[in-house]
Each structure stands twice: as structure tokens, then as C-alpha cells.
Coordinates of C-alpha atoms in Angstrom, one line a residue:
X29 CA -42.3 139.2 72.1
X30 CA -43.4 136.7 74.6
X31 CA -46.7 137.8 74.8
X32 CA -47.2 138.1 71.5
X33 CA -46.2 134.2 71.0
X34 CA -48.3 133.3 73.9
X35 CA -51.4 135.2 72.0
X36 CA -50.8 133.5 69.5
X37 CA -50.2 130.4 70.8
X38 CA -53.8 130.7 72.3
X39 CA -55.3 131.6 69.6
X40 CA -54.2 128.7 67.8
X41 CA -55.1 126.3 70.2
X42 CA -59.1 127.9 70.7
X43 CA -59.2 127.5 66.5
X44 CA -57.8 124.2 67.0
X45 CA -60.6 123.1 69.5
X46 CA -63.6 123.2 67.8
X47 CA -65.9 124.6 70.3
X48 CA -69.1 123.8 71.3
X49 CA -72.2 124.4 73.0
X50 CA -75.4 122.9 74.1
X51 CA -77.8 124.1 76.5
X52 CA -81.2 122.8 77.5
X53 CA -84.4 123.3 79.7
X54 CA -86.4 120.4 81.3
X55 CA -89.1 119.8 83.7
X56 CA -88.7 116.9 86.2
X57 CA -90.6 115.1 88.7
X58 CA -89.0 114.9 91.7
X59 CA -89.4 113.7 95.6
X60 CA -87.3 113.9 98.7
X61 CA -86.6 111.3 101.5
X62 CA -84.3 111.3 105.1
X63 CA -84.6 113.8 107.9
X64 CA -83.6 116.9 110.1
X65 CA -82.7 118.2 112.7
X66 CA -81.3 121.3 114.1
X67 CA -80.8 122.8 117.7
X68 CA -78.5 124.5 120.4
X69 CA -78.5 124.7 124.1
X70 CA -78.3 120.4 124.1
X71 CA -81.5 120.2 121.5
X72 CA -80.8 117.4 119.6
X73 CA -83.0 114.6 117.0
X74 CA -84.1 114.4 113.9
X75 CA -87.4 114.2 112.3
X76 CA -88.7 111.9 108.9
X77 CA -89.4 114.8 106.0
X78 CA -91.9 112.4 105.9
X79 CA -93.7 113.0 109.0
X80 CA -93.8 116.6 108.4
X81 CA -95.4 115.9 105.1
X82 CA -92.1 117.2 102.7
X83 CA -92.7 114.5 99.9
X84 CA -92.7 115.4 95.6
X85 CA -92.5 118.7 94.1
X86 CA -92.4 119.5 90.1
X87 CA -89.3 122.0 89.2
X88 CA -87.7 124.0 85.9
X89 CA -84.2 123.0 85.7
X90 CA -81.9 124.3 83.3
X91 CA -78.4 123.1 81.8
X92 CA -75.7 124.3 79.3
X93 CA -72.0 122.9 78.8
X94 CA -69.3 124.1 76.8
X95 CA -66.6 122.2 75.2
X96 CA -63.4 123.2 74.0
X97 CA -61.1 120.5 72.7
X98 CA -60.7 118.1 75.4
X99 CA -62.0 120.3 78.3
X100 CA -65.4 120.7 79.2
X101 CA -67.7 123.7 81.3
X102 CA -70.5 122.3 82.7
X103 CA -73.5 124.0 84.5
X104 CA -76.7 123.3 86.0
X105 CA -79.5 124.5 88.2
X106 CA -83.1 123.6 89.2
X107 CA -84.7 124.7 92.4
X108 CA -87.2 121.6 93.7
X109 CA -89.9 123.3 96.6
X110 CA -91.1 121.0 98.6
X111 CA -94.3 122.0 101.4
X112 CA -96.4 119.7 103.3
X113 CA -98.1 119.3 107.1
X114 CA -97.4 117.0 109.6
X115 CA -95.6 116.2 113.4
X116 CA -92.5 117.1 114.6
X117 CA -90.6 114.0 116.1
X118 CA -87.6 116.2 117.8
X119 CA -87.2 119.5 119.1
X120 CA -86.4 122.6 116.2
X121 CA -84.6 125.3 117.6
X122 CA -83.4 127.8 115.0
X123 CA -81.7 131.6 116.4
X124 CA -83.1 130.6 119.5
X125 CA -86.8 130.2 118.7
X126 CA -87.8 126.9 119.5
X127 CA -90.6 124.4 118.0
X128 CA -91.1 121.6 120.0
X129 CA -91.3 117.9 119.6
X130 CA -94.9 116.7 118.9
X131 CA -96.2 120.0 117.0
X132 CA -98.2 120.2 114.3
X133 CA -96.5 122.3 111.8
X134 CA -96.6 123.4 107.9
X135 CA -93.1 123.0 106.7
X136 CA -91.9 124.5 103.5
X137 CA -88.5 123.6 101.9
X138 CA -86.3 124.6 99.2
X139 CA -83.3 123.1 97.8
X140 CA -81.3 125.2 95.1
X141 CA -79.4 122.6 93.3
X142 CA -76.6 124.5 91.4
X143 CA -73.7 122.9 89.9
X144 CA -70.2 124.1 87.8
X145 CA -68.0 121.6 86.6
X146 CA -64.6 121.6 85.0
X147 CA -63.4 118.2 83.4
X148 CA -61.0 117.0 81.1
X149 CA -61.3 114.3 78.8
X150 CA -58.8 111.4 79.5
X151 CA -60.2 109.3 76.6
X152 CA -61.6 111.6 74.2
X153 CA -63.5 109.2 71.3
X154 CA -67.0 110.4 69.2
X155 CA -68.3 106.7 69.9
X156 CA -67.0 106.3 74.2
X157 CA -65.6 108.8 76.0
X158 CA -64.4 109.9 79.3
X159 CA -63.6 112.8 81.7
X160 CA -62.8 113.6 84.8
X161 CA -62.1 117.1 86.7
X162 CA -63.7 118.8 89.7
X163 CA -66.0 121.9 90.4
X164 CA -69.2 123.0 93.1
X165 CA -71.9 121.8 94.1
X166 CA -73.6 125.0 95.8
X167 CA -76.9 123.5 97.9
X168 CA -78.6 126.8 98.8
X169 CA -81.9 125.9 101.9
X170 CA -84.6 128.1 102.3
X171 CA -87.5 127.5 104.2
X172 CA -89.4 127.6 107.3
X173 CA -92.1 125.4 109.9
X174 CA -94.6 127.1 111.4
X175 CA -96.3 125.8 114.9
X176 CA -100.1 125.8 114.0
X177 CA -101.0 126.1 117.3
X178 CA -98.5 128.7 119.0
X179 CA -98.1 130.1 115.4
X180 CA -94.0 130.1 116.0
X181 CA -92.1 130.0 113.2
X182 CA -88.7 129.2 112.6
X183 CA -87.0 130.0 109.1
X184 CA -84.2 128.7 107.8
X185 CA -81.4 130.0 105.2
X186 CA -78.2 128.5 104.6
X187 CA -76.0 127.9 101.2
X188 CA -74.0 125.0 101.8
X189 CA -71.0 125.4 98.9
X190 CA -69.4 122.0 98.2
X191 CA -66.3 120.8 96.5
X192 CA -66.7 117.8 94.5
X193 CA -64.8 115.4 92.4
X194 CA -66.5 114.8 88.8
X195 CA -66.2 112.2 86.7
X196 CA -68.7 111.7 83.6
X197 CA -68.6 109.1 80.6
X198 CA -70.6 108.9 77.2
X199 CA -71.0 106.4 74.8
X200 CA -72.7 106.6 71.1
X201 CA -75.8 104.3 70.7
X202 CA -76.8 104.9 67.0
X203 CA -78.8 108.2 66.6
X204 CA -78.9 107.8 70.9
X205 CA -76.4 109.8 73.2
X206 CA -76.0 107.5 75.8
X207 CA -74.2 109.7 79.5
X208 CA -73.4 109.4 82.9
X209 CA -72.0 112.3 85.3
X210 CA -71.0 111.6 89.0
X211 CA -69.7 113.8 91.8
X212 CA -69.0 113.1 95.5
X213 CA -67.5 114.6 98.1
X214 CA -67.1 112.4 101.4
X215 CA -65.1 114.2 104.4
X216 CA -65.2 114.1 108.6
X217 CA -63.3 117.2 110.6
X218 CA -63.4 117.6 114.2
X219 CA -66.9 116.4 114.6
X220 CA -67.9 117.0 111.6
X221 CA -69.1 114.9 108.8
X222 CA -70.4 115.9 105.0
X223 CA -71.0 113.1 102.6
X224 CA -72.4 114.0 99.1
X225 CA -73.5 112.3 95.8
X226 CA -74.5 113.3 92.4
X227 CA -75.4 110.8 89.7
X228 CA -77.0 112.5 86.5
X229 CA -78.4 109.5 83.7
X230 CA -79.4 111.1 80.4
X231 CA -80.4 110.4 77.1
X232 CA -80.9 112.0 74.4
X233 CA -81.1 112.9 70.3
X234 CA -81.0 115.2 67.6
X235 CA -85.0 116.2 66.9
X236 CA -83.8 119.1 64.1
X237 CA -81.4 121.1 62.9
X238 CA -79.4 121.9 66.5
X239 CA -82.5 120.8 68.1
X240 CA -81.9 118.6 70.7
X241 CA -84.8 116.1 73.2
X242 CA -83.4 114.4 76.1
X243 CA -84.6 112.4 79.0
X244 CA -82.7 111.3 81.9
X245 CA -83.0 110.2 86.0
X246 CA -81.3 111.9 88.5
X247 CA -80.4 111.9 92.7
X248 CA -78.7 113.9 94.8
X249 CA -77.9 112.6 98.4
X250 CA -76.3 115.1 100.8
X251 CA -75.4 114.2 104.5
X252 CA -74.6 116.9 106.9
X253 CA -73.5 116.7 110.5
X254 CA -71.7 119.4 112.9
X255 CA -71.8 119.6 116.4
X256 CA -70.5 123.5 117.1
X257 CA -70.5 124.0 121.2
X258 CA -73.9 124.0 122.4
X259 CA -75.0 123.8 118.2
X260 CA -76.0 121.1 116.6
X261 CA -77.4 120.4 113.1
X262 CA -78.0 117.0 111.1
X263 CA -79.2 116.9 107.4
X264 CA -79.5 114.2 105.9
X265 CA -81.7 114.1 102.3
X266 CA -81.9 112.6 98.5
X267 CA -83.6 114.0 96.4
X268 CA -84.3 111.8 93.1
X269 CA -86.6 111.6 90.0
X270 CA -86.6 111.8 86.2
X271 CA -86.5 114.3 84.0
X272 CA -87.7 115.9 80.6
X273 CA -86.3 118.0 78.2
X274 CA -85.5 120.0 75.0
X275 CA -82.6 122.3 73.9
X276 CA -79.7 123.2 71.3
X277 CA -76.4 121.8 70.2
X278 CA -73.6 123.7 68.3

């Protein structure tokens, strides 16, 4: 008997809601600033993505969110690959293979940007609203530098999931959706410190039917420090740049 009420309790509340759904693909231009640095066995420093020649790159990035009454799914993912030459200004040492300070090396980097988000609207409005909730950001780094001269090379692979607090607002600017979404994440344990920030600007209007353009600037800054023994790693990046884009709205 209770289940049955609870059914259709549910199902009263989902036709209630009104759901919908938009999802869109863009195309940004983006570029990366800060530095790195990782070691063990007292290798320590970091070194300019600059100086190692890690500078713009020119991803795919896809996005979809689902409402359903005053709760909202959100997702996201583009995957920004940045390569480049230049000079070590601190020893690498990655699995113990070592790339000293002072080498000329071809870097390659990738940064898998993926995010899920689950918010609630607190002042739900068609003209302003506003929500708030929490969700992951999952920052997935691939990549490797390669000595030119030894020809050592030292890879790197390491998904770095992290818990954020989301809060995004919208407001209706005639035929102009007007929205901003922010996470962050800022914590320090036993020697440890990550710091994160996510600030998403878009635009964007009905072109037809449930076609939707949009436009928008976004930057993601992530800081990462551990010191684990004789292990040491510092990464500190943002990534930021605007984007393009078309997609659907039910």
C-alpha cells in the first residue's frame, strides 16, 4: 500500500515538473598558464608551462543539463591538448625516471575537463533565477616530456576527482539568456593543499524551432600540492578562453 502511494506520489511530482533538456556542442579557444613540478627522493621545483612551450590549444567540448522542477543535472566535458618545446627549470622525476633541470624537452599535456552537477533552485523565476547544490569536477592528466638529447621520457597519468560546491544564477535579457555557474573547492590536510575554481559565462538564444546558439568565456584554475615522504608534486594551472556553440532546448 505504501509503495503504491509512494509510486504514485512520484509520478505525480515528475508530471508536475515539466522537464527539460538542452544539450549543446562548441568549439573554444583556449590557453593555459602556471607551472609544475613533480619528484621524489628530495627532487623538488617547478617549472613555467611557459618555458616548456605548453601555451593555446583548440578543443570540442560538449554540454547537456536536465531540469526537473526546481532541480537541475548538469554535465560537461572538453578535453584541451596542449604540446610545445622548451627548458626545464627543475628536476622531473616521474616512477623513478628522472629529467633533469636545464633539458630541452617536447612536452605534451592533456587536461580532461569533466563536470556533473546537482543544484537546486532557491529562487526559481523565468526572468532571475538561482541555484545552488554540489557535484565533481573529475581533472583527468595525460601526458609526457621527452629529453631531446638523452631521449628519456617521463609520462604522466593521473585523474584527480574533486568535490565542489556549485552555485549558478541566470537572468532574462529579452530574446538573451544571460548565466553564470561557479564551483570551488579550497582544502589543506596534513601537507596538503588543493584549491579549485570554475567560472562558466554564457550567452545565448533561440536560432529555430529548439535550436539553440550560444557563446560564453570560461577558466578553470586548479592548485595542487602534496608532499608524501620522499614524494613531492605541485600543480598549479588555469586554463581560460571563450567559447562557441550550437545545440537544442526542450
Amino acid at each position: 500500500m505504501y509503495r503504491i502511494a509512494a509510486t504514485l506520489l512520484a509520478l505525480s511530482l515528475l508530471a508536475c515538473a515539466s522537464p527539460t533538456f538542452d544539450a549543446g556542442v562548441h568549439y573554444g579557444e583556449y590557453s593555459i598558464d602556471g607551472g609544475l613540478g613533480f619528484g621524489s627522493g628530495g627532487v623538488n621545483g617547478t617549472t613555467p608551462l611557459n618555458r616548456i612551450g605548453l601555451g593555446d590549444d583548440s578543443p570540442v567540448g560538449v554540454s547537456a543539463t536536465v531540469g526537473l522542477g526546481n532541480t537541475m543535472l548538469l554535465f560537461s566535458a572538453t578535453t584541451p591538448s596542449f604540446k610545445g618545446r622548451g627548458t626545464l627549470d627543475a628536476d622531473i622525476d616521474v616512477g623513478g625516471i628522472t629529467i633533469n633541470q636545464g633539458a630541452d624537452v617536447y612536452s605534451k599535456l592533456n587536461v580532461g575537463m569533466y563536470q556533473g552537477l546537482l543544484l537546486f533552485e532557491i529562487i526559481p523565476g523565468s526572468t532571475v533565477d538561482l541555484a545552488v547544490g554540489l557535484g565533481i569536477n573529475l581533472l583527468h592528466l595525460t601526458g609526457s616530456f621527452t629529453d631531446n638529447a638523452a631521449q628519456t621520457k617521463v609520462s604522466l597519468d593521473q585523474a584527480v576527482p574533486i568535490p565542489v560546491l556549485a552555485a549558478r544564477t541566470g537572468v532574462e535579457v529579452g530574446p538573451v539568456g544571460l548565466s553564470a555557474l561557479v564551483t570551488w573547492i579550497g582544502v589543506s590536510y596534513d601537507g596538503s593543499d588543493l584549491s579549485a575554481l570554475d567560472l562558466d559565462l554564457r550567452a545565448e538564444m533561440e536560432v529555430y524551432g529548439p535550436m539553440i546558439g550560444y557563446a560564453g568565456y570560461r577558466n578553470t584554475s586548479l592548485d595542487i600540492y602534496y608532499q608524501d615522504g620522499s614524494d613531492f608534486g605541485d600543480f598549479d594551472f588555469d586554463i581560460s578562453g571563450i567559447y562557441i556553440g550550437v545545440g537544442v532546448s526542450f
